[in-house]
Short mmCIF file of C-alpha atoms and ligand atoms in Angstrom, two decimals:
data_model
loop_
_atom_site.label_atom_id
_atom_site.label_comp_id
_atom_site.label_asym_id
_atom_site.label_seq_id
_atom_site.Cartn_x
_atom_site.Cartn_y
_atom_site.Cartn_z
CA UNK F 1 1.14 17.37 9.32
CA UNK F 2 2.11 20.51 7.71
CA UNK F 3 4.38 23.58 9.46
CA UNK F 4 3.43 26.90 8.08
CA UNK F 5 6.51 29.10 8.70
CA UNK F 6 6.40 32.91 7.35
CA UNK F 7 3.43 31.86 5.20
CA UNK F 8 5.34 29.28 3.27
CA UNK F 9 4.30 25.62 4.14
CA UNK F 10 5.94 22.73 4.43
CA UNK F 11 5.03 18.84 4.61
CA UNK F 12 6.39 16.84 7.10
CA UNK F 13 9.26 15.11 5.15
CA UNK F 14 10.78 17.90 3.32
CA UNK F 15 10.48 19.93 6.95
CA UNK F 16 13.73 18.32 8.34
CA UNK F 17 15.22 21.30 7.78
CA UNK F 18 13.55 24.41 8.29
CA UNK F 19 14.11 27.85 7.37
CA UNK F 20 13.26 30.52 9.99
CA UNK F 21 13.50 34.25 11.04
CA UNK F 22 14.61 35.07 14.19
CA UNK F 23 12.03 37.55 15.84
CA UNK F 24 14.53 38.47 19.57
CA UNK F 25 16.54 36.43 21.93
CA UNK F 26 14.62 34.31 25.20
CA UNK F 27 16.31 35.10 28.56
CA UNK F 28 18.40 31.94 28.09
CA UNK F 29 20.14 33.94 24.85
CA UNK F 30 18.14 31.41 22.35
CA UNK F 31 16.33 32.82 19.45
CA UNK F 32 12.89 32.65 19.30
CA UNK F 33 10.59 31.89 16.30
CA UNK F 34 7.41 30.27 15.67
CA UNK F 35 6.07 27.19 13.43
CA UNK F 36 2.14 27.17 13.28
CA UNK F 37 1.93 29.45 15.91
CA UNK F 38 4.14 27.40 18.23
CA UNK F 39 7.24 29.13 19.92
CA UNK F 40 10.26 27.51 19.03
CA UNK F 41 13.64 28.29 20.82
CA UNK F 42 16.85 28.03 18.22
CA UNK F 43 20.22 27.73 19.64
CA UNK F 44 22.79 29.52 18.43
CA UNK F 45 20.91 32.24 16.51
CA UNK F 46 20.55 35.84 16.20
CA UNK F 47 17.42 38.16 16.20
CA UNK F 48 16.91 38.83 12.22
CA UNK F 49 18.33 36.03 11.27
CA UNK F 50 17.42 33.85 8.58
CA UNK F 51 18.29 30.02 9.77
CA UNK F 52 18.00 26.34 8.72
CA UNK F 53 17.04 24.82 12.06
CA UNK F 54 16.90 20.71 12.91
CA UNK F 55 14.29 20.18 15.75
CA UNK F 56 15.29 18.44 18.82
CA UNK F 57 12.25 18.23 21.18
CA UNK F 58 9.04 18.91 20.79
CA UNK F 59 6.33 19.37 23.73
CA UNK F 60 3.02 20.50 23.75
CA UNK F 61 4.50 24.06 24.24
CA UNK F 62 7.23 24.70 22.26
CA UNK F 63 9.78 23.22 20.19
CA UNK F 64 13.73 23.41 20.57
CA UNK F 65 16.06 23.84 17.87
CA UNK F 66 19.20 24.04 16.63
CA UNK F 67 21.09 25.92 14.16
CA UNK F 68 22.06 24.01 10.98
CA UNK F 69 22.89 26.89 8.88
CA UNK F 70 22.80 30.29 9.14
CA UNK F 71 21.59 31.56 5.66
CA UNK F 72 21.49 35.71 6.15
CA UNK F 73 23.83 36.60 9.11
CA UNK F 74 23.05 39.28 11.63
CA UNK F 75 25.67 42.14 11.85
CA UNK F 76 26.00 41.36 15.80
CA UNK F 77 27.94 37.67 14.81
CA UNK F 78 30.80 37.11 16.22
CA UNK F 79 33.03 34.28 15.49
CA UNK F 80 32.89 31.87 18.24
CA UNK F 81 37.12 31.77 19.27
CA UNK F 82 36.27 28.20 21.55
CA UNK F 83 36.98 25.37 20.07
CA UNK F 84 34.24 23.26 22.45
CA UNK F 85 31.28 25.47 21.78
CA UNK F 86 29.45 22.94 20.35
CA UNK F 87 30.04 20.79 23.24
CA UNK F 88 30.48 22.18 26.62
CA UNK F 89 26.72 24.44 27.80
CA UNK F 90 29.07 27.25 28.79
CA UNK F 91 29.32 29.95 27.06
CA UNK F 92 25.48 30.51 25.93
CA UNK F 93 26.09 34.32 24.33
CA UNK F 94 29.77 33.45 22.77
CA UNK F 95 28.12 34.16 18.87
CA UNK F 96 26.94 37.89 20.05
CA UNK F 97 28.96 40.58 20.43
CA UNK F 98 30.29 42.17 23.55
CA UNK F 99 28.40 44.95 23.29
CA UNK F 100 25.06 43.39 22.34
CA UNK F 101 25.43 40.70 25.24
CA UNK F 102 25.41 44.09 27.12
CA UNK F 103 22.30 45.42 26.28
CA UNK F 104 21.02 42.11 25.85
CA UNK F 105 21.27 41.41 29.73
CA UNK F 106 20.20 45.29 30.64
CA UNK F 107 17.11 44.33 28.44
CA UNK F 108 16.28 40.71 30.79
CA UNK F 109 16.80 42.75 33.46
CA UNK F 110 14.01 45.08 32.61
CA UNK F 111 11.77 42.47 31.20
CA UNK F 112 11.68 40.27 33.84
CA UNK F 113 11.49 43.65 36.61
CA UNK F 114 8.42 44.74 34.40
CA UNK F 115 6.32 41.42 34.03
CA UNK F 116 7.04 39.76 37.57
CA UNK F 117 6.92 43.03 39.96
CA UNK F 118 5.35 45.68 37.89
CA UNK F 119 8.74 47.77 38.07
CA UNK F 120 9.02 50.33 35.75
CA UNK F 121 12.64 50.21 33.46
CA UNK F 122 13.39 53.73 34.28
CA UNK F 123 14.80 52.53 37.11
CA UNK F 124 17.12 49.95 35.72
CA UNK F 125 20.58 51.51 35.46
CA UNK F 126 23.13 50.92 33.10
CA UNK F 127 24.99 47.92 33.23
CA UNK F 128 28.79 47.20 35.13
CA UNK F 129 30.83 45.36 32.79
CA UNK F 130 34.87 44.50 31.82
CA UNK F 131 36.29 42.27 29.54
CA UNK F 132 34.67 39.20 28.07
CA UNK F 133 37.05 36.64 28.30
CA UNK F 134 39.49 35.29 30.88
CA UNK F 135 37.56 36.84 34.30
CA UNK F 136 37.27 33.38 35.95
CA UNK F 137 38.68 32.72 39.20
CA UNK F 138 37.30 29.26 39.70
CA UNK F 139 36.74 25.82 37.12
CA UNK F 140 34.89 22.48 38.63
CA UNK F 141 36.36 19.59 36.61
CA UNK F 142 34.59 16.40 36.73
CA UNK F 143 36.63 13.61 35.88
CA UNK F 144 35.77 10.21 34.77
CA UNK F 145 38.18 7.49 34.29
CA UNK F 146 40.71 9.18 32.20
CA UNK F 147 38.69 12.03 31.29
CA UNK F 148 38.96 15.44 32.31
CA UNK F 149 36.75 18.73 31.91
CA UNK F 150 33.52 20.06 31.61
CA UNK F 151 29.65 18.49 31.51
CA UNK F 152 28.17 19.03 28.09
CA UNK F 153 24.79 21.06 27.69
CA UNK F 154 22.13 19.45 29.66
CA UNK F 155 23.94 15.76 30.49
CA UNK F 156 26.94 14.11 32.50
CA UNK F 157 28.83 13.26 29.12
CA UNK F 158 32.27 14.96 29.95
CA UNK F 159 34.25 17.05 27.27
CA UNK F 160 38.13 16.91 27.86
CA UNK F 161 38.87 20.05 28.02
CA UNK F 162 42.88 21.53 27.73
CA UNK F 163 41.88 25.07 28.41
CA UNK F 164 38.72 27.39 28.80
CA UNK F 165 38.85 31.03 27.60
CA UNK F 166 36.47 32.02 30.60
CA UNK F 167 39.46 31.15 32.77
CA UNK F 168 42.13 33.24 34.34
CA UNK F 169 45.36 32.52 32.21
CA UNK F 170 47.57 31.33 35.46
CA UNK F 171 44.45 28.88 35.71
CA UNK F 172 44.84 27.38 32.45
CA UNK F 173 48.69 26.91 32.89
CA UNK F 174 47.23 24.66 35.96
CA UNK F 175 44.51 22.55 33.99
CA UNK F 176 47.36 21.48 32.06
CA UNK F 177 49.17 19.62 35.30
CA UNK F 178 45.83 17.92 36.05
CA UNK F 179 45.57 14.18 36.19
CA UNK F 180 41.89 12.96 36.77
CA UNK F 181 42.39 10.18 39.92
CA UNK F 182 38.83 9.52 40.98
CA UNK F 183 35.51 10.31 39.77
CA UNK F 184 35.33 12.99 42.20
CA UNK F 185 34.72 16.66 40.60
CA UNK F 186 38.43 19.11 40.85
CA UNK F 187 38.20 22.60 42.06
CA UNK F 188 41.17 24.47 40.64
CA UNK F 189 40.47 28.69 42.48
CA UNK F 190 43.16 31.54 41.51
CA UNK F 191 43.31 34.12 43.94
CA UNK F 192 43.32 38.17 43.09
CA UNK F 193 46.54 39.76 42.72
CA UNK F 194 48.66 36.73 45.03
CA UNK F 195 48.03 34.35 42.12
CA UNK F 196 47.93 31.59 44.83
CA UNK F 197 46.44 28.56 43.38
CA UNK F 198 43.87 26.13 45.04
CA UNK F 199 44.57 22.99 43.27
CA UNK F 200 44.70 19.57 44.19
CA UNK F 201 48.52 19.16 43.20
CA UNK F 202 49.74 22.13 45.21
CA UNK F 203 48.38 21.04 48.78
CA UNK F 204 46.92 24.20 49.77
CA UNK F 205 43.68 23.83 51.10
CA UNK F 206 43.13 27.64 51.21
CA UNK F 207 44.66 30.72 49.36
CA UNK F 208 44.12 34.15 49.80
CA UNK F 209 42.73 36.96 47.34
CA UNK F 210 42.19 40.93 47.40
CA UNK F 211 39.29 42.48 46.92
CA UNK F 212 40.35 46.62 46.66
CA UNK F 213 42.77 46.56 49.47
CA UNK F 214 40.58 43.17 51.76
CA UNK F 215 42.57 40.73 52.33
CA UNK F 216 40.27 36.91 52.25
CA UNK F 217 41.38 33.31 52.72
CA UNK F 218 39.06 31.23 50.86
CA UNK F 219 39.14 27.52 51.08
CA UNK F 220 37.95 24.92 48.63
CA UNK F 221 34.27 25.03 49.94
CA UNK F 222 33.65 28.53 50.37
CA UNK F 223 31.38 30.96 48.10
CA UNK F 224 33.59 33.57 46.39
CA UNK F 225 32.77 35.73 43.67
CA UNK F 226 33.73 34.30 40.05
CA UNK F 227 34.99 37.67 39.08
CA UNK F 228 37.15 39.45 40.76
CA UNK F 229 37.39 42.50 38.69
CA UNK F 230 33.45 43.11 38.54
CA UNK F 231 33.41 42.47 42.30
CA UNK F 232 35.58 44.91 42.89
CA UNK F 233 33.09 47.33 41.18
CA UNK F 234 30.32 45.83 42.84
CA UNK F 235 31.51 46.34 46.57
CA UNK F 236 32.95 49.86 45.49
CA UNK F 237 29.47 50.30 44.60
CA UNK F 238 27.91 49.21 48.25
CA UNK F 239 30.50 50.87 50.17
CA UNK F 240 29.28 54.32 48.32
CA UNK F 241 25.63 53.71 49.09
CA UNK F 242 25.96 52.39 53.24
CA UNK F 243 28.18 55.88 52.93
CA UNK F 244 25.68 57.72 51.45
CA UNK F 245 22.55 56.11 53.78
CA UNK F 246 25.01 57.16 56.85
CA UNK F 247 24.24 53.33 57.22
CA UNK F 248 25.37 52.29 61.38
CA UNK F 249 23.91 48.94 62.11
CA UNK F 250 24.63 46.45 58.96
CA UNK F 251 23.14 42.78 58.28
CA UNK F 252 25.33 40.93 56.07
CA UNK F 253 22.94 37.89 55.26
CA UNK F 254 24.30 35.01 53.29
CA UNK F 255 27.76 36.66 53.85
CA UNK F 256 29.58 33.98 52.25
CA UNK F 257 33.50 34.43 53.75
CA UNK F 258 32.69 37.88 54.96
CA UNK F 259 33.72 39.73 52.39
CA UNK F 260 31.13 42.42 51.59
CA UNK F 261 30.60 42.87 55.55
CA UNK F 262 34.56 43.32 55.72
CA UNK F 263 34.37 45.28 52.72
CA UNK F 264 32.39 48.07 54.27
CA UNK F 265 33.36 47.64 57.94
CA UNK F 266 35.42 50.98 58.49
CA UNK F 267 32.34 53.10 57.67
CA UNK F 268 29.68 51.30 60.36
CA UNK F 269 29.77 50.60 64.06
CA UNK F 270 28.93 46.88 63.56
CA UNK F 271 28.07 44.33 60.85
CA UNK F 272 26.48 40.74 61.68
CA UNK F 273 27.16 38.30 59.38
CA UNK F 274 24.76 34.91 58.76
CA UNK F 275 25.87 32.25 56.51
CA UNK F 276 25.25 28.58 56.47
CA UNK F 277 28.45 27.12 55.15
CA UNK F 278 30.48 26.32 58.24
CA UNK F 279 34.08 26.45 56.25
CA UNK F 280 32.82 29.69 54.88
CA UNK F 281 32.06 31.08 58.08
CA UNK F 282 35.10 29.37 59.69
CA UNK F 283 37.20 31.66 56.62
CA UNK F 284 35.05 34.85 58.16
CA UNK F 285 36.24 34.58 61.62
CA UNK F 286 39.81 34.48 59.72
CA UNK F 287 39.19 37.09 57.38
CA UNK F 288 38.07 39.17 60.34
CA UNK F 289 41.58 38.74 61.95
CA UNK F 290 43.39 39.11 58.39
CA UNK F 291 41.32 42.84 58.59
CA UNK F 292 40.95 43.81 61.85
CA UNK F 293 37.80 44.00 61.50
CA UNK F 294 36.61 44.04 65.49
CA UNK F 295 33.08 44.94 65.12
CA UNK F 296 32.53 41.81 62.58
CA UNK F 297 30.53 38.79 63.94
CA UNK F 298 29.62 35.69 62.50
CA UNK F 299 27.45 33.41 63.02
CA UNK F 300 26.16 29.94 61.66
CA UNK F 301 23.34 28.74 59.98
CA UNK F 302 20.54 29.81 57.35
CA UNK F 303 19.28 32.87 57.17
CA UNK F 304 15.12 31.23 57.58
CA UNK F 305 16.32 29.48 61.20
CA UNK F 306 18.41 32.26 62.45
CA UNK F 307 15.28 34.99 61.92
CA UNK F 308 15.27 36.04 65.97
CA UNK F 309 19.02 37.52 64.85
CA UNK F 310 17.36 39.55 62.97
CA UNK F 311 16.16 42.74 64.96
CA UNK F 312 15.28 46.53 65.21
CA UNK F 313 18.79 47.60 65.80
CA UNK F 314 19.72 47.22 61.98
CA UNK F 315 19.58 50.28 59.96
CA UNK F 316 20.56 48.35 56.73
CA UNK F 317 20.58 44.85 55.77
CA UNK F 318 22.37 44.00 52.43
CA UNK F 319 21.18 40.60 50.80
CA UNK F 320 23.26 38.23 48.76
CA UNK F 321 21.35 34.93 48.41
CA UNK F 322 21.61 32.02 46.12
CA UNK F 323 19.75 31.69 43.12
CA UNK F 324 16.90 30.68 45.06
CA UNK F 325 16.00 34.15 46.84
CA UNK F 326 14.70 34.70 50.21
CA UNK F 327 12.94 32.35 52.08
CA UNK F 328 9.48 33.80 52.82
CA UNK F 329 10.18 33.61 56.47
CA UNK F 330 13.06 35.93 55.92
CA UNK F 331 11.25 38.22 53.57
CA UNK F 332 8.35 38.74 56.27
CA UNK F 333 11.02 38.99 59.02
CA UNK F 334 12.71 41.90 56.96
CA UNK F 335 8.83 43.74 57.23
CA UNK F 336 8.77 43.62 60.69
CA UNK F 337 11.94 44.65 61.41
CA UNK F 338 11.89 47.36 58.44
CA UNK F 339 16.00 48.43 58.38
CA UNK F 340 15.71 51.81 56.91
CA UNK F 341 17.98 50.53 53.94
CA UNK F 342 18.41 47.24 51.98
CA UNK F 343 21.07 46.55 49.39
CA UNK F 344 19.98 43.01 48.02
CA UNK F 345 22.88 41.57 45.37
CA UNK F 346 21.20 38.98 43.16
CA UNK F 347 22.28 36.35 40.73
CA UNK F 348 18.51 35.31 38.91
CA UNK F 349 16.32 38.36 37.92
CA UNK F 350 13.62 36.16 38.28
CA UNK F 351 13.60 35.20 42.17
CA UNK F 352 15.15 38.89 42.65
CA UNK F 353 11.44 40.32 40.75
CA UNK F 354 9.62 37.43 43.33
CA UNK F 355 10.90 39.00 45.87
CA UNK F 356 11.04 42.65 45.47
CA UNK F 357 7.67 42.14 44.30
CA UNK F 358 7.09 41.28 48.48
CA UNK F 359 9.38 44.28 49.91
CA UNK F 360 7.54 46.82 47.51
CA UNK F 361 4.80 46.58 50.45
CA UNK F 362 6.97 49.06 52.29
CA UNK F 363 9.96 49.39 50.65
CA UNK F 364 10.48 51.97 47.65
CA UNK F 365 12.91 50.67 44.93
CA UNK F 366 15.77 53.39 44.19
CA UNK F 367 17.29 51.33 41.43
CA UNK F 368 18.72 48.64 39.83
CA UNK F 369 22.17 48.11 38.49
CA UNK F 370 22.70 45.21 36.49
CA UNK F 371 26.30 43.78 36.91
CA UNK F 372 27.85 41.22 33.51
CA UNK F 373 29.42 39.55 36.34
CA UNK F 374 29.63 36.13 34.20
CA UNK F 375 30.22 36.96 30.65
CA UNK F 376 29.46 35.08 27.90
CA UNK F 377 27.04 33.66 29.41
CA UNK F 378 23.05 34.58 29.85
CA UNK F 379 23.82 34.85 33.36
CA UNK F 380 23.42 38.49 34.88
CA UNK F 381 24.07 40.35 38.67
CA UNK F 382 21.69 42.92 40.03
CA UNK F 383 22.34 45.25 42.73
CA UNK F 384 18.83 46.97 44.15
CA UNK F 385 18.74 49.52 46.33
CA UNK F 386 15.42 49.74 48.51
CA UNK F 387 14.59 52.27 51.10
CA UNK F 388 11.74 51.97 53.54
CA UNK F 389 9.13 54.08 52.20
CA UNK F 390 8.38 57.49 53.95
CA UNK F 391 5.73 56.91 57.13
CA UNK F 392 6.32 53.61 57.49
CA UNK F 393 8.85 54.07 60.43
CA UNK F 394 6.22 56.64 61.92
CA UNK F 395 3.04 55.00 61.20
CA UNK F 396 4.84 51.77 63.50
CA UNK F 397 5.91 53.86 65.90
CA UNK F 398 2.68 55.08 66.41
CA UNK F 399 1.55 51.28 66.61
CA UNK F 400 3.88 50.34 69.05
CA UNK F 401 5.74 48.13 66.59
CA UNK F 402 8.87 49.75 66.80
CA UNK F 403 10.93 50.78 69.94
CA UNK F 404 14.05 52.49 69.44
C1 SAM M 1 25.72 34.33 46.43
S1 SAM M 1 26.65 33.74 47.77
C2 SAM M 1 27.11 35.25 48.55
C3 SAM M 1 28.32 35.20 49.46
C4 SAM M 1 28.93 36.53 49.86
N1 SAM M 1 27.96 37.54 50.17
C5 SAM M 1 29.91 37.02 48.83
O1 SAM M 1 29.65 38.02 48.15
O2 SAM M 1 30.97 36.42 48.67
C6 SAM M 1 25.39 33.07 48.77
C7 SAM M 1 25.86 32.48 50.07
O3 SAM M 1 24.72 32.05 50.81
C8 SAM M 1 25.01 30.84 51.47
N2 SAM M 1 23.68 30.25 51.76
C9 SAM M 1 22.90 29.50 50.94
N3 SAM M 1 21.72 29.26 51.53
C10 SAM M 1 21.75 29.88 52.74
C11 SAM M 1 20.79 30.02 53.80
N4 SAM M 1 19.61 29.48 53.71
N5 SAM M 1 21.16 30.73 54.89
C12 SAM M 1 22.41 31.28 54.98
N6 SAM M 1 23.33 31.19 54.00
C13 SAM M 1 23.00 30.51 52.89
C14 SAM M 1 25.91 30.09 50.54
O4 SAM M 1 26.71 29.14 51.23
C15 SAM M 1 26.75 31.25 49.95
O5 SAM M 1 27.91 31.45 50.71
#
């Protein structure tokens, strides 16, 4: 069998390892090459890069590699400061600069907009980002006998870890006084500016963190931003729009502990929250109390069984789902019920495109800012801004489909 790589050829025993060029960086930060016209994804390599790769898998699609030597460096290297980066899956982009991981994710974000929803990159704004290291607010731990620390790429083999630079400092201080007791996984959680720690030596089973000048209790189970400082920009950023939009009536689906709904709550007349996670939304009706926030309401369960909620009377809706997206039930719910604004907050580009790609039947996408919410990783945030397109109000009206 012979690999033909850059013209050259190889036979099958001297091929163990290869050399390759690096032609640009998949989605999940690997480099991408090809051997006889078979994609192969390298790990831990740089577009224009000349590597010797070992290959690891092989399918009828593509191969996987990894780097075994890098034999002409790209300029955009950085020196990897973690001492586990060959073990723990974490930090996927640690090799590239700052400022390449950047424009790296603000290029995804327009890749993925253009092939899965047709929407053009003019629209994609520039990206929100702050420092690369040290942003975490939250580590889960698994623990196995006396081992303590993080899964390795792809498998349950645990790395004992001492510290993680993706972690707040006060956070690493705390690994330190860990001692793994059962196989259960540890969630250590640092809250913003009280440095109140959710561990399991300290007892707490909630803390409380600031988000601009919010107050939220957050227990062990509850959804909270990783990043405290970014999601201080985001919310900043959602206040400004339901400002601008004159927004009255707000949805708050998936709403998590509340916050963005709390967030916003002095500039509306009301703001229903839905989120499935009943300590989450027990820590809503508490962060509602913590705020004053009086024309806040809760209530439990997903978004897809909770659709009759969702009515005429909402002028905006914003949209913070899991990875997964919407449910299809919600999506078609949101077209009947057309709010005049929606402000969907994404974590995958990918169901965010599957989905827009749905709303773009009457909504009219006013941008898209991409948010390095989890650097160092290939992970990105999106913020879109929809508005229902002009007539589409009218033309219902006119149909009898919508009563104000
Ligand atoms: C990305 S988080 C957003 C939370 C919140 N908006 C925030 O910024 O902190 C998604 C939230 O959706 C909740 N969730 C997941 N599936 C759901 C569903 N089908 N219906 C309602 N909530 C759901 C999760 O528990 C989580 O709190």
């Amino acid at each position: 069998m012979l690999y033909f790589i850059k013209s050259m050829c190889y036979n099958e025993i001297e091929v163990r390892n290869l050399t390759v060029q690096i032609e640009k960086l998949d989605h999940y930060g690997r480099g991408i090459t090809r051997i006889n016209d078979k994609i192969c994804f390298v790990e831990n390599a740089l577009p224009k890069e000349i590597v010797e790769i070992k290959i690891i898998k092989e399918t009828k699609k593509y191969f996987l590699a990894t780097t075994t030597k890098i034999i002409k460096k790209s300029e955009d290297r950085t020196d990897i400061p973690c001492p586990y980066t060959n073990q723990c899956g974490g930090c996927n982009l640690a090799h590239l600069s700052f400022e390449k991981e950047n424009e790296f994710k603000t290029e995804k974000v327009k890749e993925i907009m253009n092939k899965f929803a047709k929407i053009d990159s003019k629209i994609i704004k520039e990206i929100v980002y702050d420092k690369p290291y040290h942003y975490r607010n939250k580590i889960t731990l698994h623990t196995n006998g006396n081992k303590i620390g993080l899964y390795q790429k792809e498998s349950n083999t645990i790395t004992p870890i001492t510290k993680c630079l993706l972690l707040n400092d006060k956070l690493n201080e705390e690994l330190g006084n860990i001692k793994p007791k059962t196989k259960k996984d540890i969630i250590l959680k640092i809250g913003n500016k009280t440095d109140e720690i959710l561990s399991p030596t300290n007892k707490n089973n909630y803390i409380i963190s600031y988000i601009g000048n919010k107050k939220y209790k957050i227990s062990e189970k509850s959804f909270f931003q990783v990043n405290s400082v970014i999601t201080e920009k985001l919310y900043e950023e959602i206040k400004r729009i339901i400002q601008d939009k004159k927004s009255k009536n707000v949805l708050d689906l998936y709403c998590g502990t509340g916050t963005i709904g709390i967030y916003i709550h002095e500039c509306v007349d009301k703001v229903l929250g839905i989120e499935s996670c009943k300590e989450a939304v027990e820590d809503a009706n508490d962060n509602k109390e913590l705020n004053n926030a009086t024309n806040c309401t809760y209530k439990l369960g997903k978004v897809e069984d909770l659709t009759t909620e969702l009515t005429k009377e909402y002028d905006t809706a914003i949209i913070d789902p899991p990875r997964s997206g919407l449910h299809k039930n919600v999506i078609k719910k949101l077209l009947e019920i057309t709010p005049k604004n929606l402000i969907y907050i994404s974590c995958d580009p990918v169901t965010l495109a599957r989905d827009l790609n749905l709303l773009k039947e009457k909504y009219e996408i006013e941008y898209i800012r991409p948010y390095n919410m989890f650097s160092r990783t290939y992970h990105v945030e999106c913020c879109t801004v929809l508005s229902l397109k002009k007539g589409k109000k009218e033309e219902e009206v006119k149909n009898g489909i919508y009563r104000n």
